[in-house]
Coordinates of N, CA, C and O in Angstrom, one line a residue:
G87 N 145.4 -61.0 -115.4 CA 144.7 -61.8 -114.4 C 145.3 -63.2 -114.2 O 144.7 -64.0 -113.6
L88 N 146.6 -63.4 -114.7 CA 147.2 -64.6 -114.5 C 148.0 -64.6 -113.2 O 148.5 -63.6 -112.7
T89 N 148.1 -65.8 -112.6 CA 149.0 -66.0 -111.4 C 150.4 -66.0 -111.8 O 150.7 -66.2 -113.0
P90 N 151.4 -65.7 -110.9 CA 152.8 -65.7 -111.3 C 153.2 -67.1 -111.9 O 154.0 -67.2 -112.8
E91 N 152.6 -68.2 -111.3 CA 152.9 -69.5 -111.9 C 152.4 -69.7 -113.3 O 153.2 -70.2 -114.2
E92 N 151.2 -69.2 -113.6 CA 150.7 -69.3 -114.9 C 151.5 -68.4 -115.9 O 151.8 -68.8 -117.0
R93 N 151.9 -67.2 -115.4 CA 152.7 -66.3 -116.2 C 154.1 -66.9 -116.6 O 154.6 -66.8 -117.7
S94 N 154.6 -67.7 -115.6 CA 155.9 -68.3 -115.9 C 155.9 -69.4 -116.9 O 156.9 -69.6 -117.6
K95 N 154.7 -70.0 -117.1 CA 154.6 -71.0 -118.2 C 154.5 -70.4 -119.6 O 154.8 -71.1 -120.6
L96 N 154.3 -69.1 -119.6 CA 154.2 -68.4 -120.9 C 155.4 -67.6 -121.3 O 155.5 -67.0 -122.3
T97 N 156.4 -67.7 -120.5 CA 157.7 -67.0 -120.8 C 158.8 -68.0 -120.7 O 158.8 -69.0 -120.0
S98 N 159.9 -67.7 -121.5 CA 161.1 -68.6 -121.5 C 161.9 -68.4 -120.2 O 161.7 -67.4 -119.5
P99 N 162.7 -69.4 -119.8 CA 163.5 -69.2 -118.5 C 164.4 -68.0 -118.5 O 164.5 -67.3 -117.5
D100 N 164.9 -67.5 -119.7 CA 165.7 -66.3 -119.7 C 164.9 -65.0 -119.8 O 165.4 -63.9 -119.9
R101 N 163.6 -65.2 -119.9 CA 162.6 -64.1 -120.0 C 162.8 -63.2 -121.2 O 162.5 -62.1 -121.2
H102 N 163.3 -63.8 -122.3 CA 163.5 -63.1 -123.6 C 162.5 -63.6 -124.6 O 162.5 -63.1 -125.8
A103 N 161.6 -64.5 -124.3 CA 160.6 -65.0 -125.2 C 159.3 -65.2 -124.5 O 159.3 -65.5 -123.3
T104 N 158.2 -65.0 -125.2 CA 156.9 -65.2 -124.5 C 156.0 -66.0 -125.5 O 156.3 -66.2 -126.7
Y105 N 154.9 -66.5 -124.9 CA 154.0 -67.4 -125.7 C 152.6 -66.8 -125.4 O 152.2 -66.6 -124.3
A106 N 151.9 -66.5 -126.5 CA 150.5 -66.0 -126.4 C 149.6 -67.0 -127.0 O 149.8 -67.5 -128.1
V107 N 148.5 -67.3 -126.3 CA 147.5 -68.3 -126.8 C 146.3 -67.5 -127.2 O 145.7 -66.7 -126.4
L108 N 145.9 -67.7 -128.4 CA 144.7 -67.0 -129.0 C 143.6 -68.1 -129.3 O 143.9 -69.1 -129.8
T109 N 142.4 -67.8 -128.9 CA 141.3 -68.7 -129.3 C 140.4 -67.9 -130.3 O 139.9 -66.9 -130.0
L110 N 140.4 -68.4 -131.5 CA 139.6 -67.7 -132.6 C 138.1 -68.1 -132.5 O 137.8 -69.3 -132.3
K111 N 137.3 -67.2 -132.7 CA 135.9 -67.4 -132.6 C 135.4 -67.8 -134.0 O 135.8 -67.4 -135.0
G112 N 134.4 -68.7 -134.0 CA 133.8 -69.2 -135.2 C 133.1 -70.5 -135.0 O 133.5 -71.3 -134.1
A113 N 132.0 -70.7 -135.7 CA 131.2 -71.9 -135.5 C 131.9 -73.1 -136.0 O 131.7 -74.2 -135.4
D114 N 132.7 -73.0 -137.0 CA 133.4 -74.2 -137.6 C 134.8 -73.7 -138.0 O 135.2 -72.6 -137.9
E115 N 135.5 -74.7 -138.6 CA 136.9 -74.4 -139.0 C 136.9 -73.4 -140.1 O 137.9 -72.5 -140.1
T116 N 136.0 -73.4 -141.0 CA 136.0 -72.4 -142.1 C 135.8 -71.0 -141.5 O 136.5 -70.1 -142.0
A117 N 134.9 -70.8 -140.6 CA 134.7 -69.5 -140.0 C 136.0 -69.0 -139.2 O 136.4 -67.9 -139.3
R118 N 136.6 -70.0 -138.5 CA 137.8 -69.6 -137.7 C 139.0 -69.3 -138.7 O 139.8 -68.5 -138.5
M119 N 139.0 -70.0 -139.8 CA 140.0 -69.8 -140.9 C 139.9 -68.3 -141.4 O 140.8 -67.7 -141.7
K120 N 138.6 -67.9 -141.6 CA 138.4 -66.6 -142.1 C 138.8 -65.5 -141.1 O 139.5 -64.5 -141.5
V121 N 138.6 -65.8 -139.8 CA 139.1 -64.9 -138.8 C 140.6 -64.8 -138.7 O 141.2 -63.8 -138.6
Y122 N 141.2 -66.0 -138.8 CA 142.7 -66.1 -138.9 C 143.2 -65.3 -140.0 O 144.2 -64.5 -139.9
E123 N 142.6 -65.4 -141.2 CA 143.1 -64.7 -142.4 C 143.0 -63.2 -142.2 O 143.9 -62.5 -142.6
E124 N 142.0 -62.7 -141.5 CA 141.8 -61.3 -141.2 C 142.9 -60.7 -140.2 O 143.3 -59.6 -140.4
I125 N 143.2 -61.5 -139.2 CA 144.1 -61.0 -138.2 C 145.6 -61.4 -138.3 O 146.4 -60.7 -137.7
Q126 N 145.9 -62.4 -139.1 CA 147.3 -62.9 -139.2 C 148.3 -61.8 -139.6 O 149.4 -61.8 -139.2
S127 N 147.9 -60.9 -140.5 CA 148.8 -59.8 -140.9 C 149.1 -58.8 -139.8 O 150.1 -58.1 -139.8
R128 N 148.2 -58.7 -138.8 CA 148.3 -57.8 -137.7 C 149.0 -58.4 -136.5 O 149.1 -57.8 -135.4
M129 N 149.5 -59.6 -136.6 CA 150.1 -60.3 -135.5 C 151.6 -60.0 -135.3 O 152.2 -60.5 -134.4
D130 N 152.2 -59.1 -136.1 CA 153.6 -58.8 -135.9 C 153.8 -57.9 -134.7 O 153.1 -56.8 -134.6
A131 N 154.7 -58.2 -133.8 CA 154.9 -57.4 -132.6 C 155.6 -56.1 -132.9 O 155.6 -55.1 -132.2
G132 N 156.4 -56.1 -134.0 CA 157.1 -54.9 -134.4 C 158.3 -54.6 -133.6 O 158.7 -55.4 -132.8
D133 N 159.0 -53.4 -133.9 CA 160.1 -53.0 -133.1 C 161.2 -54.0 -133.0 O 161.8 -54.2 -132.0
G134 N 161.5 -54.8 -134.1 CA 162.6 -55.7 -134.1 C 162.3 -57.0 -133.3 O 163.2 -57.8 -133.1
I135 N 161.1 -57.2 -132.9 CA 160.7 -58.4 -132.1 C 160.3 -59.4 -133.1 O 159.4 -59.2 -133.9
S136 N 160.9 -60.6 -133.0 CA 160.5 -61.7 -133.9 C 159.1 -62.3 -133.4 O 158.9 -62.6 -132.2
T137 N 158.3 -62.5 -134.4 CA 156.9 -63.0 -134.1 C 156.7 -64.3 -134.9 O 157.0 -64.3 -136.2
Y138 N 156.3 -65.4 -134.3 CA 156.0 -66.6 -135.0 C 154.6 -67.1 -134.7 O 154.2 -67.1 -133.5
L139 N 153.9 -67.5 -135.7 CA 152.6 -68.0 -135.5 C 152.6 -69.5 -135.7 O 153.3 -70.0 -136.5
G140 N 151.9 -70.2 -134.8 CA 151.9 -71.7 -134.9 C 150.5 -72.2 -134.5 O 149.6 -71.5 -134.2
G141 N 150.4 -73.5 -134.6 CA 149.2 -74.2 -134.3 C 148.5 -74.8 -135.5 O 149.0 -74.6 -136.6
G142 N 147.5 -75.6 -135.2 CA 146.9 -76.3 -136.3 C 146.2 -75.5 -137.3 O 146.4 -75.7 -138.5
L143 N 145.6 -74.4 -136.9 CA 144.9 -73.6 -137.9 C 145.8 -72.8 -138.7 O 145.6 -72.6 -139.9
S144 N 146.9 -72.3 -138.1 CA 147.9 -71.5 -139.0 C 148.6 -72.5 -139.9 O 148.9 -72.1 -141.1
S145 N 148.8 -73.7 -139.5 CA 149.5 -74.7 -140.4 C 148.5 -75.0 -141.6 O 148.9 -75.1 -142.7
L146 N 147.3 -75.2 -141.3 CA 146.3 -75.5 -142.3 C 146.1 -74.3 -143.3 O 146.0 -74.5 -144.5
Y147 N 146.1 -73.1 -142.7 CA 146.0 -71.9 -143.6 C 147.2 -71.9 -144.6 O 147.0 -71.6 -145.8
E148 N 148.4 -72.1 -144.0 CA 149.6 -72.0 -144.9 C 149.6 -73.2 -145.9 O 150.0 -73.0 -147.1
L149 N 149.2 -74.4 -145.5 CA 149.1 -75.5 -146.5 C 148.1 -75.2 -147.6 O 148.4 -75.4 -148.8
Q150 N 147.0 -74.6 -147.3 CA 146.0 -74.3 -148.3 C 146.5 -73.2 -149.2 O 146.3 -73.2 -150.4
R151 N 147.1 -72.2 -148.6 CA 147.7 -71.1 -149.5 C 148.7 -71.6 -150.4 O 148.7 -71.3 -151.6
E152 N 149.6 -72.5 -149.9 CA 150.7 -73.1 -150.8 C 150.1 -74.0 -151.8 O 150.5 -74.0 -153.0
A153 N 149.1 -74.8 -151.4 CA 148.5 -75.7 -152.4 C 147.8 -74.9 -153.5 O 147.9 -75.3 -154.7
S154 N 147.1 -73.9 -153.2 CA 146.5 -73.0 -154.3 C 147.5 -72.5 -155.2 O 147.4 -72.5 -156.4
A155 N 148.6 -71.9 -154.6 CA 149.7 -71.3 -155.5 C 150.3 -72.4 -156.3 O 150.6 -72.2 -157.5
N156 N 150.6 -73.5 -155.7 CA 151.3 -74.6 -156.4 C 150.4 -75.2 -157.5 O 150.9 -75.6 -158.6
L157 N 149.1 -75.3 -157.3 CA 148.2 -75.8 -158.3 C 148.2 -74.9 -159.5 O 148.3 -75.4 -160.7
A158 N 148.2 -73.6 -159.3 CA 148.2 -72.7 -160.4 C 149.5 -72.8 -161.2 O 149.5 -72.8 -162.4
M159 N 150.6 -72.8 -160.5 CA 151.9 -72.9 -161.1 C 152.1 -74.2 -161.8 O 152.6 -74.3 -163.0
A160 N 151.7 -75.3 -161.2 CA 151.8 -76.6 -161.9 C 151.0 -76.7 -163.2 O 151.4 -77.2 -164.2
N161 N 149.8 -76.1 -163.2 CA 148.9 -76.1 -164.4 C 149.6 -75.2 -165.4 O 149.5 -75.5 -166.6
A162 N 150.1 -74.1 -165.0 CA 150.7 -73.2 -166.0 C 151.9 -73.8 -166.7 O 152.2 -73.5 -167.8
I163 N 152.6 -74.7 -166.0 CA 153.8 -75.3 -166.5 C 153.4 -76.6 -167.3 O 153.9 -76.8 -168.4
S164 N 152.5 -77.4 -166.7 CA 152.2 -78.7 -167.3 C 151.3 -78.7 -168.5 O 151.5 -79.5 -169.4
L165 N 150.4 -77.8 -168.6 CA 149.4 -77.8 -169.7 C 150.1 -77.5 -171.0 O 149.8 -78.2 -172.0
P166 N 151.0 -76.5 -171.2 CA 151.6 -76.3 -172.4 C 152.5 -77.5 -172.8 O 152.5 -77.9 -174.0
I167 N 153.2 -78.1 -171.9 CA 154.0 -79.3 -172.1 C 153.1 -80.4 -172.6 O 153.4 -81.1 -173.5
L168 N 152.0 -80.6 -171.9 CA 151.1 -81.6 -172.3 C 150.6 -81.5 -173.7 O 150.5 -82.4 -174.5
L169 N 150.2 -80.2 -174.1 CA 149.7 -80.0 -175.4 C 150.8 -80.3 -176.5 O 150.5 -80.9 -177.5
I170 N 152.0 -79.9 -176.2 CA 153.1 -80.2 -177.2 C 153.3 -81.7 -177.3 O 153.4 -82.2 -178.4
L171 N 153.3 -82.4 -176.2 CA 153.5 -83.9 -176.3 C 152.3 -84.5 -177.0 O 152.5 -85.5 -177.8
L172 N 151.1 -84.0 -176.7 CA 149.9 -84.6 -177.4 C 149.9 -84.3 -178.9 O 149.5 -85.2 -179.7
V173 N 150.4 -83.2 -179.3 CA 150.5 -82.9 -180.8 C 151.5 -83.9 -181.4 O 151.2 -84.4 -182.5
L174 N 152.6 -84.2 -180.7 CA 153.5 -85.2 -181.2 C 152.9 -86.6 -181.3 O 153.1 -87.3 -182.2
F175 N 152.2 -87.0 -180.2 CA 151.7 -88.3 -180.2 C 150.5 -88.5 -181.1 O 150.4 -89.5 -181.8
Y176 N 149.6 -87.5 -181.2 CA 148.4 -87.6 -182.0 C 148.7 -87.2 -183.5 O 147.8 -87.4 -184.3
R177 N 149.8 -86.6 -183.7 CA 150.2 -86.1 -185.0 C 149.2 -85.1 -185.6 O 149.0 -85.1 -186.8
G178 N 148.7 -84.2 -184.7 CA 147.8 -83.2 -185.2 C 147.3 -82.3 -184.1 O 147.1 -82.8 -182.9
V179 N 147.1 -81.1 -184.3 CA 146.7 -80.1 -183.3 C 145.3 -80.4 -182.9 O 144.9 -80.4 -181.7
V180 N 144.4 -80.6 -183.8 CA 143.0 -80.8 -183.5 C 142.8 -82.1 -182.7 O 142.1 -82.1 -181.6
A181 N 143.5 -83.2 -183.1 CA 143.4 -84.4 -182.3 C 144.0 -84.3 -180.9 O 143.5 -84.9 -180.0
A182 N 145.0 -83.4 -180.7 CA 145.6 -83.2 -179.4 C 144.7 -82.4 -178.5 O 144.7 -82.6 -177.3
T183 N 143.9 -81.5 -179.1 CA 143.1 -80.6 -178.2 C 141.8 -81.3 -177.7 O 141.2 -80.9 -176.7
I184 N 141.4 -82.4 -178.4 CA 140.2 -83.1 -178.0 C 140.3 -83.7 -176.6 O 139.5 -83.4 -175.7
P185 N 141.4 -84.4 -176.3 CA 141.5 -85.0 -174.9 C 141.6 -83.9 -173.8 O 141.1 -84.0 -172.7
V186 N 142.3 -82.8 -174.2 CA 142.5 -81.7 -173.2 C 141.1 -81.0 -173.0 O 140.8 -80.7 -171.9
G187 N 140.4 -80.8 -174.1 CA 139.0 -80.2 -174.0 C 138.1 -81.1 -173.1 O 137.4 -80.6 -172.3
L188 N 138.2 -82.4 -173.4 CA 137.4 -83.3 -172.6 C 137.8 -83.3 -171.1 O 137.0 -83.3 -170.2
G189 N 139.1 -83.2 -170.9 CA 139.6 -83.1 -169.5 C 139.1 -81.9 -168.8 O 138.7 -81.9 -167.6
V190 N 139.2 -80.8 -169.5 CA 138.7 -79.5 -168.9 C 137.2 -79.6 -168.6 O 136.7 -79.2 -167.5
F191 N 136.4 -80.2 -169.5 CA 135.0 -80.4 -169.3 C 134.8 -81.3 -168.0 O 133.9 -81.0 -167.2
V192 N 135.5 -82.4 -167.9 CA 135.4 -83.2 -166.7 C 135.8 -82.5 -165.5 O 135.2 -82.6 -164.4
I193 N 136.9 -81.7 -165.5 CA 137.3 -81.0 -164.4 C 136.2 -80.0 -163.9 O 135.9 -79.9 -162.7
L194 N 135.7 -79.2 -164.9 CA 134.6 -78.3 -164.5 C 133.4 -79.0 -163.9 O 132.9 -78.5 -162.9
G195 N 133.0 -80.1 -164.5 CA 131.9 -80.9 -163.9 C 132.2 -81.3 -162.5 O 131.4 -81.3 -161.6
S196 N 133.4 -81.8 -162.3 CA 133.8 -82.3 -161.0 C 133.9 -81.1 -160.0 O 133.6 -81.3 -158.8
L197 N 134.3 -80.0 -160.4 CA 134.4 -78.8 -159.5 C 133.0 -78.4 -159.1 O 132.8 -78.0 -158.0
V198 N 132.0 -78.5 -160.0 CA 130.6 -78.2 -159.6 C 130.1 -79.2 -158.6 O 129.5 -78.8 -157.6
V199 N 130.4 -80.5 -158.8 CA 130.0 -81.5 -157.8 C 130.7 -81.2 -156.4 O 130.1 -81.3 -155.4
L200 N 132.0 -80.8 -156.5 CA 132.7 -80.5 -155.2 C 132.1 -79.3 -154.5 O 132.0 -79.3 -153.3
R201 N 131.7 -78.3 -155.3 CA 131.1 -77.1 -154.7 C 129.8 -77.5 -154.1 O 129.5 -77.0 -153.0
L202 N 129.0 -78.3 -154.7 CA 127.8 -78.8 -154.1 C 128.0 -79.5 -152.8 O 127.3 -79.4 -151.8
L203 N 129.0 -80.4 -152.8 CA 129.4 -81.1 -151.6 C 129.9 -80.2 -150.5 O 129.6 -80.5 -149.3
A204 N 130.6 -79.1 -150.9 CA 131.1 -78.2 -149.9 C 130.0 -77.4 -149.1 O 130.3 -76.9 -148.1
T205 N 128.8 -77.4 -149.7 CA 127.8 -76.7 -149.0 C 127.3 -77.5 -147.7 O 126.8 -77.0 -146.8
G206 N 127.6 -78.8 -147.8 CA 127.2 -79.7 -146.6 C 128.3 -80.2 -145.8 O 128.1 -80.7 -144.7
T207 N 129.5 -80.2 -146.3 CA 130.6 -80.8 -145.6 C 131.9 -80.0 -146.0 O 131.9 -79.3 -147.0
E208 N 132.9 -80.2 -145.2 CA 134.2 -79.6 -145.5 C 135.0 -80.4 -146.5 O 135.1 -81.6 -146.4
I209 N 135.5 -79.7 -147.6 CA 136.3 -80.4 -148.6 C 137.7 -79.8 -148.5 O 137.9 -78.6 -148.5
S210 N 138.7 -80.7 -148.6 CA 140.1 -80.3 -148.5 C 140.5 -79.6 -149.8 O 140.0 -79.9 -150.9
I211 N 141.4 -78.6 -149.7 CA 141.9 -77.9 -150.8 C 142.6 -78.9 -151.8 O 142.7 -78.6 -153.0
F212 N 143.1 -80.0 -151.2 CA 143.9 -80.9 -152.0 C 142.9 -81.7 -153.0 O 143.4 -82.3 -153.9
A213 N 141.6 -81.6 -152.7 CA 140.7 -82.3 -153.6 C 140.7 -81.6 -155.0 O 140.5 -82.3 -156.0
L214 N 141.0 -80.3 -155.0 CA 141.1 -79.6 -156.3 C 142.3 -80.2 -157.1 O 142.2 -80.4 -158.4
E215 N 143.4 -80.4 -156.5 CA 144.6 -81.0 -157.2 C 144.3 -82.4 -157.7 O 144.6 -82.7 -158.8
I216 N 143.6 -83.2 -156.9 CA 143.2 -84.5 -157.3 C 142.3 -84.5 -158.5 O 142.4 -85.3 -159.4
V217 N 141.3 -83.6 -158.5 CA 140.3 -83.5 -159.6 C 141.1 -83.1 -160.9 O 140.8 -83.7 -161.9
V218 N 142.0 -82.2 -160.8 CA 142.7 -81.8 -162.0 C 143.6 -83.0 -162.5 O 143.6 -83.3 -163.7
L219 N 144.3 -83.6 -161.6 CA 145.1 -84.7 -162.0 C 144.3 -85.9 -162.6 O 144.7 -86.4 -163.7
I220 N 143.2 -86.3 -162.0 CA 142.5 -87.4 -162.5 C 141.7 -87.0 -163.7 O 141.6 -87.7 -164.7
G221 N 141.1 -85.8 -163.8 CA 140.4 -85.3 -164.9 C 141.2 -85.3 -166.2 O 140.9 -85.9 -167.2
L222 N 142.4 -84.6 -166.1 CA 143.2 -84.6 -167.3 C 143.9 -85.9 -167.6 O 144.0 -86.4 -168.7
G223 N 144.3 -86.6 -166.5 CA 145.0 -87.9 -166.7 C 144.1 -88.9 -167.4 O 144.6 -89.6 -168.3
L224 N 142.9 -89.1 -166.9 CA 142.0 -90.0 -167.6 C 141.6 -89.7 -169.0 O 141.5 -90.5 -169.9
A225 N 141.4 -88.4 -169.2 CA 141.0 -87.9 -170.6 C 142.2 -88.2 -171.6 O 142.0 -88.8 -172.6
V226 N 143.4 -87.9 -171.2 CA 144.6 -88.1 -172.0 C 144.8 -89.6 -172.2 O 145.1 -90.1 -173.3
D227 N 144.7 -90.3 -171.1 CA 145.0 -91.8 -171.1 C 144.0 -92.5 -172.0 O 144.4 -93.3 -172.8
Y228 N 142.7 -92.1 -171.9 CA 141.7 -92.8 -172.7 C 141.9 -92.4 -174.2 O 141.7 -93.2 -175.1
G229 N 142.2 -91.1 -174.4 CA 142.5 -90.7 -175.8 C 143.6 -91.4 -176.4 O 143.6 -91.9 -177.6
L230 N 144.7 -91.6 -175.7 CA 145.9 -92.3 -176.2 C 145.5 -93.8 -176.4 O 145.9 -94.4 -177.4
F231 N 144.7 -94.3 -175.5 CA 144.3 -95.7 -175.7 C 143.4 -95.9 -177.0 O 143.6 -96.8 -177.7
M232 N 142.5 -94.9 -177.2 CA 141.7 -95.0 -178.4 C 142.6 -94.9 -179.7 O 142.4 -95.6 -180.7
V233 N 143.5 -93.9 -179.7 CA 144.4 -93.7 -180.8 C 145.2 -95.0 -181.1 O 145.3 -95.5 -182.2
G234 N 145.8 -95.5 -180.0 CA 146.6 -96.8 -180.2 C 145.7 -97.9 -180.7 O 146.2 -98.6 -181.6
R235 N 144.5 -98.0 -180.2 CA 143.6 -99.1 -180.7 C 143.2 -98.9 -182.1 O 143.2 -99.8 -182.9
F236 N 143.0 -97.6 -182.5 CA 142.6 -97.3 -183.9 C 143.8 -97.6 -184.8 O 143.6 -98.2 -185.9
R237 N 145.0 -97.3 -184.4 CA 146.1 -97.6 -185.3 C 146.3 -99.1 -185.5 O 146.7 -99.6 -186.6
E238 N 146.1 -99.9 -184.4 CA 146.1 -101.3 -184.6 C 145.1 -101.8 -185.6 O 145.4 -102.7 -186.4
E239 N 143.9 -101.3 -185.4 CA 142.8 -101.7 -186.3 C 143.1 -101.2 -187.8 O 142.7 -101.9 -188.7
L240 N 143.7 -100.1 -187.9 CA 144.0 -99.6 -189.2 C 145.1 -100.4 -189.9 O 145.1 -100.6 -191.1
D241 N 146.0 -100.9 -189.1 CA 147.0 -101.9 -189.6 C 146.3 -103.2 -190.1 O 146.7 -103.7 -191.1
R242 N 145.3 -103.6 -189.4 CA 144.5 -104.8 -189.9 C 143.7 -104.5 -191.1 O 143.5 -105.4 -191.9
H243 N 143.1 -103.3 -191.2 CA 142.2 -103.0 -192.3 C 142.7 -101.7 -193.0 O 142.1 -100.6 -192.9
P244 N 143.9 -101.7 -193.6 CA 144.4 -100.4 -194.1 C 143.6 -99.8 -195.2 O 143.6 -98.6 -195.4
E245 N 142.8 -100.6 -195.9 CA 142.0 -100.0 -197.0 C 140.6 -99.5 -196.5 O 139.9 -98.8 -197.2
N246 N 140.2 -99.8 -195.3 CA 138.9 -99.5 -194.8 C 138.9 -98.8 -193.5 O 138.9 -99.4 -192.4
V247 N 139.0 -97.4 -193.5 CA 139.0 -96.6 -192.3 C 137.8 -96.8 -191.5 O 137.8 -96.8 -190.3
A248 N 136.6 -96.9 -192.2 CA 135.3 -97.0 -191.4 C 135.3 -98.3 -190.6 O 134.8 -98.3 -189.5
A249 N 135.9 -99.4 -191.2 CA 135.9 -100.7 -190.4 C 136.9 -100.5 -189.2 O 136.6 -101.1 -188.1
A250 N 137.9 -99.8 -189.4 CA 138.9 -99.6 -188.3 C 138.2 -98.8 -187.2 O 138.4 -99.1 -186.0
V251 N 137.5 -97.7 -187.5 CA 136.8 -96.9 -186.5 C 135.7 -97.8 -185.8 O 135.6 -97.7 -184.6
A252 N 135.0 -98.5 -186.6 CA 133.9 -99.4 -186.0 C 134.5 -100.4 -185.0 O 134.0 -100.6 -183.9
A253 N 135.6 -101.0 -185.4 CA 136.3 -102.0 -184.6 C 136.9 -101.4 -183.3 O 136.8 -101.9 -182.2
T254 N 137.4 -100.2 -183.5 CA 138.0 -99.4 -182.3 C 136.9 -99.1 -181.3 O 137.1 -99.3 -180.1
T255 N 135.9 -98.5 -181.8 CA 134.8 -98.1 -180.8 C 134.1 -99.2 -180.2 O 133.6 -99.1 -179.1
S256 N 133.9 -100.3 -180.9 CA 133.3 -101.5 -180.3 C 134.1 -102.2 -179.3 O 133.6 -102.7 -178.3
A257 N 135.4 -102.2 -179.5 CA 136.3 -102.9 -178.6 C 136.8 -102.0 -177.4 O 137.1 -102.5 -176.4
A258 N 136.9 -100.7 -177.6 CA 137.4 -99.8 -176.6 C 136.3 -99.3 -175.8 O 136.5 -98.7 -174.8

């Protein structure tokens, strides 16, 4: 139903490429994203014809897919390295697992809050990465701060561990 002028805007000057505009149905971006996910694998023209998908929604879909994959890969690589470093810094396995356990607890709590927020508003996929970074980072940082403070107090009171613990917890 297009006029020749409208048709010419959708093809290249050499008539070897075309442009198709799709409008995805859905009440919001999440619904349209679900529709895009369902149809994107069927968008290949086949028969040696190159097909490229573009636009804001396809870019957002690919960004979210990559972010999810990268988050899983980053955690799989960084957590074992983090545990090894913490064992070295804390000089013990039990002491090293406490900040990681606290970080996991904080991350799970934050994910619950994000899930509750997501029922009323859209939350970026990158919020997950930030939650993991901040949750683990703060737990490890605070744990290292406490250990460093305890060691200072233990140097001041080498004969009285209880006094060093009391001074550490009151000051930190």
